[in-house]
Short mmCIF file of C-alpha atoms in Angstrom, two decimals:
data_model
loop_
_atom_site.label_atom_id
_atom_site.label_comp_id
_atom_site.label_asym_id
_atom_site.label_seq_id
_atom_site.Cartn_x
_atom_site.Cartn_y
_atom_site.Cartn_z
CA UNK P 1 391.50 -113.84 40.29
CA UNK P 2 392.38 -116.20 37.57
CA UNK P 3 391.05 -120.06 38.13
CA UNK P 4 394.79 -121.35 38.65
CA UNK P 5 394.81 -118.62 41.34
CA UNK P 6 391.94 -119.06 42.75
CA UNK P 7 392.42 -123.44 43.25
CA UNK P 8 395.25 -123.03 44.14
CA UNK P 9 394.26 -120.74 47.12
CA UNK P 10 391.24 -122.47 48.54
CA UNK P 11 391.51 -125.76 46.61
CA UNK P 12 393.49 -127.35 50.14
CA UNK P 13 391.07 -129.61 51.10
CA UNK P 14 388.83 -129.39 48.28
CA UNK P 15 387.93 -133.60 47.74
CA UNK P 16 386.96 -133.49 51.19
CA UNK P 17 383.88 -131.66 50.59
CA UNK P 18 383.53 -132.06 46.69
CA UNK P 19 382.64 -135.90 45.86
CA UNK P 20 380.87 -137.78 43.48
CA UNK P 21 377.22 -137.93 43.77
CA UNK P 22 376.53 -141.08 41.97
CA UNK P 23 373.10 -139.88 40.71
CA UNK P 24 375.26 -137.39 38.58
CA UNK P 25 377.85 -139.62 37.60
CA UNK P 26 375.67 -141.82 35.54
CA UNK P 27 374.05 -139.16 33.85
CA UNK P 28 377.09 -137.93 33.06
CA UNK P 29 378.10 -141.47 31.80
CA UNK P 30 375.23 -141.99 29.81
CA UNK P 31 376.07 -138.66 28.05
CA UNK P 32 379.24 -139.51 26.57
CA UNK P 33 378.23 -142.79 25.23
CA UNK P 34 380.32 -145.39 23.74
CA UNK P 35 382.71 -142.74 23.79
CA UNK P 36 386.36 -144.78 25.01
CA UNK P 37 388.47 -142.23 24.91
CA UNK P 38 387.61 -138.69 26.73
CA UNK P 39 389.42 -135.39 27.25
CA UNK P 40 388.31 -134.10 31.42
CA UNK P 41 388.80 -130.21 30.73
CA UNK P 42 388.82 -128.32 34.03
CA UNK P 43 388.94 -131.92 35.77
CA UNK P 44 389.66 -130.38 38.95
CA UNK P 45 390.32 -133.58 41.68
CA UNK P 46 388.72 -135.76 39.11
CA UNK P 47 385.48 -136.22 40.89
CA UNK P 48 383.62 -137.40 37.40
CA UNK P 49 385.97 -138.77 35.33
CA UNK P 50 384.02 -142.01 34.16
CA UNK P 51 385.68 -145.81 34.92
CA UNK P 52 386.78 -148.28 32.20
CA UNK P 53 387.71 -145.45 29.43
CA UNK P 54 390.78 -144.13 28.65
CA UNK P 55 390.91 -140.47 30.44
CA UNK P 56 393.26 -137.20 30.13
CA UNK P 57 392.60 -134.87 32.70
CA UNK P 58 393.78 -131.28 31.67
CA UNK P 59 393.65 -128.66 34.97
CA UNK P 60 395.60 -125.32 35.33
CA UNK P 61 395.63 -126.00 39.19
CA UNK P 62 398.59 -127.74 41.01
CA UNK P 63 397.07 -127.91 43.87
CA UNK P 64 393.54 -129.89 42.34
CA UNK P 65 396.22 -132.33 40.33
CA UNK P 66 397.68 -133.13 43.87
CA UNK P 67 394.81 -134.23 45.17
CA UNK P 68 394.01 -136.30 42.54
CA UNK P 69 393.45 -139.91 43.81
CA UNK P 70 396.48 -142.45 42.91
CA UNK P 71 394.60 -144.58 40.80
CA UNK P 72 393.38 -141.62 38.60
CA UNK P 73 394.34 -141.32 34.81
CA UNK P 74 397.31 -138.91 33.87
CA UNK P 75 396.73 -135.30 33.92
CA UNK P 76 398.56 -132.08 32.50
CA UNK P 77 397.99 -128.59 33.59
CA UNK P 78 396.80 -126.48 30.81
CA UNK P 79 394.24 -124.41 30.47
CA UNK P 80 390.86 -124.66 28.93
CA UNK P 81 391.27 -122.06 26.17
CA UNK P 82 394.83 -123.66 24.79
CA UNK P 83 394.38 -127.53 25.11
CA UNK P 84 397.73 -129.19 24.25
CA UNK P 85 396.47 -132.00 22.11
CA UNK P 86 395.72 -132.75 18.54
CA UNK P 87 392.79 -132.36 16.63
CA UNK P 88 390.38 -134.99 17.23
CA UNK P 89 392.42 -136.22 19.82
CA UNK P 90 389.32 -138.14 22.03
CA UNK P 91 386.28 -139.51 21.24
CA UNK P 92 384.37 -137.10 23.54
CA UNK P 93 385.80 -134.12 25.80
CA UNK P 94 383.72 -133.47 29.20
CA UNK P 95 383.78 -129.76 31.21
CA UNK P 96 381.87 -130.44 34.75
CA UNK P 97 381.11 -126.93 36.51
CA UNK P 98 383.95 -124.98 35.34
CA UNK P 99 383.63 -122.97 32.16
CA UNK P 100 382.48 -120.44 34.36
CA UNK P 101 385.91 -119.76 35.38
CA UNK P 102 387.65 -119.59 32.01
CA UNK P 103 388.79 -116.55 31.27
CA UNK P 104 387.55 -116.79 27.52
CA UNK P 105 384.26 -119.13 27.23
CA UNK P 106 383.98 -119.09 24.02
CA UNK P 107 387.65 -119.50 22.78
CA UNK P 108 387.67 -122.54 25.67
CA UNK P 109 384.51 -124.24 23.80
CA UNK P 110 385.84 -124.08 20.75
CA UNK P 111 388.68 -126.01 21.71
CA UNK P 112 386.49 -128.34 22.90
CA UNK P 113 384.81 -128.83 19.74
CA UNK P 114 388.43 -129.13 18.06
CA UNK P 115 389.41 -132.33 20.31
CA UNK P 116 386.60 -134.28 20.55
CA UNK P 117 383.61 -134.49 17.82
CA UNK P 118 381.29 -135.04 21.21
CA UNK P 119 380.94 -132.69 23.49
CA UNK P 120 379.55 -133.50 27.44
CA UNK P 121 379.66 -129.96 29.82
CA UNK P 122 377.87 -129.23 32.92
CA UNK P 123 377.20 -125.69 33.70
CA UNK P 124 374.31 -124.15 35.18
CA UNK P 125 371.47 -121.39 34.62
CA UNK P 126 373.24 -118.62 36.64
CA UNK P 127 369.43 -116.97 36.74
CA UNK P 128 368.53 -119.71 38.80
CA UNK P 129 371.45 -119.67 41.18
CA UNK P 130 370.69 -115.93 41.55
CA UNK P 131 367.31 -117.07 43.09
CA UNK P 132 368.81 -119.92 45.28
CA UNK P 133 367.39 -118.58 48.95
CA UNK P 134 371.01 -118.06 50.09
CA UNK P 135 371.66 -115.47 47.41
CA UNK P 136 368.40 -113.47 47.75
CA UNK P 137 367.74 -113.38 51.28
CA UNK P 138 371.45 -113.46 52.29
CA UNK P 139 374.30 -112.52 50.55
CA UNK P 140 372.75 -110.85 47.26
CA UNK P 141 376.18 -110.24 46.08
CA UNK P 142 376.53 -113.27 44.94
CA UNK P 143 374.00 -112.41 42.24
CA UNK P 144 376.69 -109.79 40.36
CA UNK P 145 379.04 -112.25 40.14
CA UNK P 146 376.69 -115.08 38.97
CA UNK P 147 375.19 -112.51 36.26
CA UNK P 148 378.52 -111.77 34.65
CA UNK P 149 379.30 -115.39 34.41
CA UNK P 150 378.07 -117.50 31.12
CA UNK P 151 374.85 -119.22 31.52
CA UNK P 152 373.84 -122.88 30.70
CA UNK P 153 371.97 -121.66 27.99
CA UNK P 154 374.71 -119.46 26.62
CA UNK P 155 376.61 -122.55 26.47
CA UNK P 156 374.07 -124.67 24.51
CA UNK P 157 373.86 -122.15 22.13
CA UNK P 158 377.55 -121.55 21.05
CA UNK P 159 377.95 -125.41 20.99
CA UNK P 160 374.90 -125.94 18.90
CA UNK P 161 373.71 -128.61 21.57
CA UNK P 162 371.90 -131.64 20.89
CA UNK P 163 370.24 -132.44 24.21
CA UNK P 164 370.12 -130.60 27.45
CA UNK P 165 369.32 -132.62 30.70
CA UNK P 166 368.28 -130.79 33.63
CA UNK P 167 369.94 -132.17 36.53
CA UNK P 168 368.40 -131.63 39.91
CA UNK P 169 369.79 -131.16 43.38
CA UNK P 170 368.44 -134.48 45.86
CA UNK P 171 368.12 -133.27 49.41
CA UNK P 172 371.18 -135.43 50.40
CA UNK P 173 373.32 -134.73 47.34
CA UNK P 174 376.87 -135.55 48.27
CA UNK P 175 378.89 -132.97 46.26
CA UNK P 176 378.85 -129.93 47.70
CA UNK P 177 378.22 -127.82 45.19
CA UNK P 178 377.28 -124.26 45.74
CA UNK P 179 373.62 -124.74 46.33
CA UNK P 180 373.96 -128.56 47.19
CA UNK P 181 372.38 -127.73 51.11
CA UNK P 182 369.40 -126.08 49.69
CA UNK P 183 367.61 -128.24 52.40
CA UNK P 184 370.10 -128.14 54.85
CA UNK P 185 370.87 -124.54 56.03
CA UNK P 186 373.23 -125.10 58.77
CA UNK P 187 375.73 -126.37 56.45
CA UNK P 188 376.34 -123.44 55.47
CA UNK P 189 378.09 -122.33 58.73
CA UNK P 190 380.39 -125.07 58.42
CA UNK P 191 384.06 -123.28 57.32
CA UNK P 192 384.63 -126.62 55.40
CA UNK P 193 381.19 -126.27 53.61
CA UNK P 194 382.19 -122.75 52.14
CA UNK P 195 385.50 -123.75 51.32
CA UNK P 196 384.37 -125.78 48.42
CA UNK P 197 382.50 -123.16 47.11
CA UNK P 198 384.27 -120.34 44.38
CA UNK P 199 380.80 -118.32 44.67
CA UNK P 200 381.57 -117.52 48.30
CA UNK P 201 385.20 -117.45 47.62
CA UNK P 202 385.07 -114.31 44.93
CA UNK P 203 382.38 -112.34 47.03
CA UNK P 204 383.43 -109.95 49.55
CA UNK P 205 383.97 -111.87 53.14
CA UNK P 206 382.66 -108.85 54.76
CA UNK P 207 379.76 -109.35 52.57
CA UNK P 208 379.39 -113.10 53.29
CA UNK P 209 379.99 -112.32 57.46
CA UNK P 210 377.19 -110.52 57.08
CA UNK P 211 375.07 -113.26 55.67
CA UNK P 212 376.36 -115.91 57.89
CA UNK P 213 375.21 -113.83 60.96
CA UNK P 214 371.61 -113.40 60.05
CA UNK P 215 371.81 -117.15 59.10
CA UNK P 216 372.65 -118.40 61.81
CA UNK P 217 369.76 -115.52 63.73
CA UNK P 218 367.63 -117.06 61.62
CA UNK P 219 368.03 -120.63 62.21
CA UNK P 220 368.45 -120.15 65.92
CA UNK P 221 365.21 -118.06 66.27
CA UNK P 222 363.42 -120.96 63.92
CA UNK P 223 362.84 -117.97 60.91
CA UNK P 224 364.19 -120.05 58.52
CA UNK P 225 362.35 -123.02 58.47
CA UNK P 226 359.23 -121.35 58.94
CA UNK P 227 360.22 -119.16 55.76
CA UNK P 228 361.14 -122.57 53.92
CA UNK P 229 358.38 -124.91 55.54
CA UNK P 230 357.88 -125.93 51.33
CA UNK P 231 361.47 -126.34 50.64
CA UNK P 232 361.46 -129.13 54.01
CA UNK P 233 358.88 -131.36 51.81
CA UNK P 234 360.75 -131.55 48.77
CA UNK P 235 363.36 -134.43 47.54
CA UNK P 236 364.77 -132.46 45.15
CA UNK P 237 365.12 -129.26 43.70
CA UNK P 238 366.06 -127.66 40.53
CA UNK P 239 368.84 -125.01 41.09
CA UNK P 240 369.33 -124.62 37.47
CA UNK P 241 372.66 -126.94 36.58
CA UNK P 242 372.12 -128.48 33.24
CA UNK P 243 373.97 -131.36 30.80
CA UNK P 244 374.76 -130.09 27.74
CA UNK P 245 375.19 -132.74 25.43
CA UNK P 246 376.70 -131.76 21.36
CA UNK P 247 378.42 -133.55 18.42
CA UNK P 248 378.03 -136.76 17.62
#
């Protein structure tokens, strides 16, 4: 299922459970600089598009532009791999969690490098999601379709990146990101949880049933918090999502 396809399905309801964490949004603003002018690629509802610089937000989904909020910059749908803008258009061009869905990675990073000398994307080690609880005690077909996606450090590489900043998950992170309830397992059962997440999605529901049902065993017979008594004492953990910073 192509991204459009895919948003367009599930993405009703999507800023509901998707919102800024602030902790991420200044990284992310510290990344791009004294950048003034920035290209969102894959800007989805717009959830880190930075305040007080000029902003285009390109997304292939109608149904993520409607849900942008009013007072949002303009956006355009287009795809990542054939931006419709000049060379050099921006000072800087930002991707947040969503080259993993272009249907060619590379072509869609060299565009990125063609509008904007600096580059800002956030992706994640999909080796590390693989080894997020949920996957390997769960629903371990998530791992197949994390495996055949690009990895953080796949990305670095082909933009020849500068810095990399690991970005950890807080226990109380506030988008909900795939892993983002590391900490808080009952989440998971919430319909309006998994709706914001592609990974569950793309896997097979009978799959994902499955997992739900020994989830919820688990947490009802008190398995999974004996299991995870370490994860309970931590504030944050590192489920492998990465800024990749390149270009000047």
């Amino acid at each position: 299922m192509a991204r459009t396809e895919l948003y367009d399905e599930i993405g009703t309801g999507y800023s509901l459970g998707r919102r800024t964490d602030p902790r991420w949004m200044t990284a992310i603003a510290a990344a791009l600089g004294e950048a003034r002018s920035v290209i969102d690629v894959g800007a989805g509802t717009g959830s880190y598009e930075p305040d007080g610089r000029t902003v285009l937000a390109v997304e292939p989904s109608g149904e993520m532009i409607r849900q942008r909020p009013r007072h949002a910059g303009p956006a355009v749908r287009a795809v990542a791999e054939a931006l419709p803008v000049r060379d050099h258009a921006a000072d800087a061009v930002l991707a947040v969690l969503t080259v993993h869905h272009w249907t060619d990675w590379r072509r869609g990073l060299a565009e990125l490098r063609r509008v904007a000398p600096r580059q800002v994307v956030l992706a994640y080690d999909t080796r590390r999601h693989t080894e997020f609880w949920f996957v390997r005690e769960y629903v371990p077909e998530i791992a197949d379709l994390e495996l055949g996606r690009p990895s953080a450090p796949d990305i670095a590489d082909e933009l020849a990146a500068d810095r990399i900043v690991p970005l950890p998950l807080p226990w109380d992170f506030t988008d909900g990101v795939f892993p983002a309830y590391w900490r808080r397992p009952a989440a998971y059962l919430d319909p309006r949880v998994r709706r914001g997440c592609s990974a569950l999605a793309q896997t097979d529901p009978a799959a994902v049933d499955r997992g739900l049902r020994a989830l919820r065993d688990d947490l009802d017979s008190g398995r999974w918090h004996e299991r995870h008594r370490d994860l309970l004492g931590l504030d944050e953990w590192d489920a492998g999502f990465r800024l990749i910073v390149a270009g000047a």
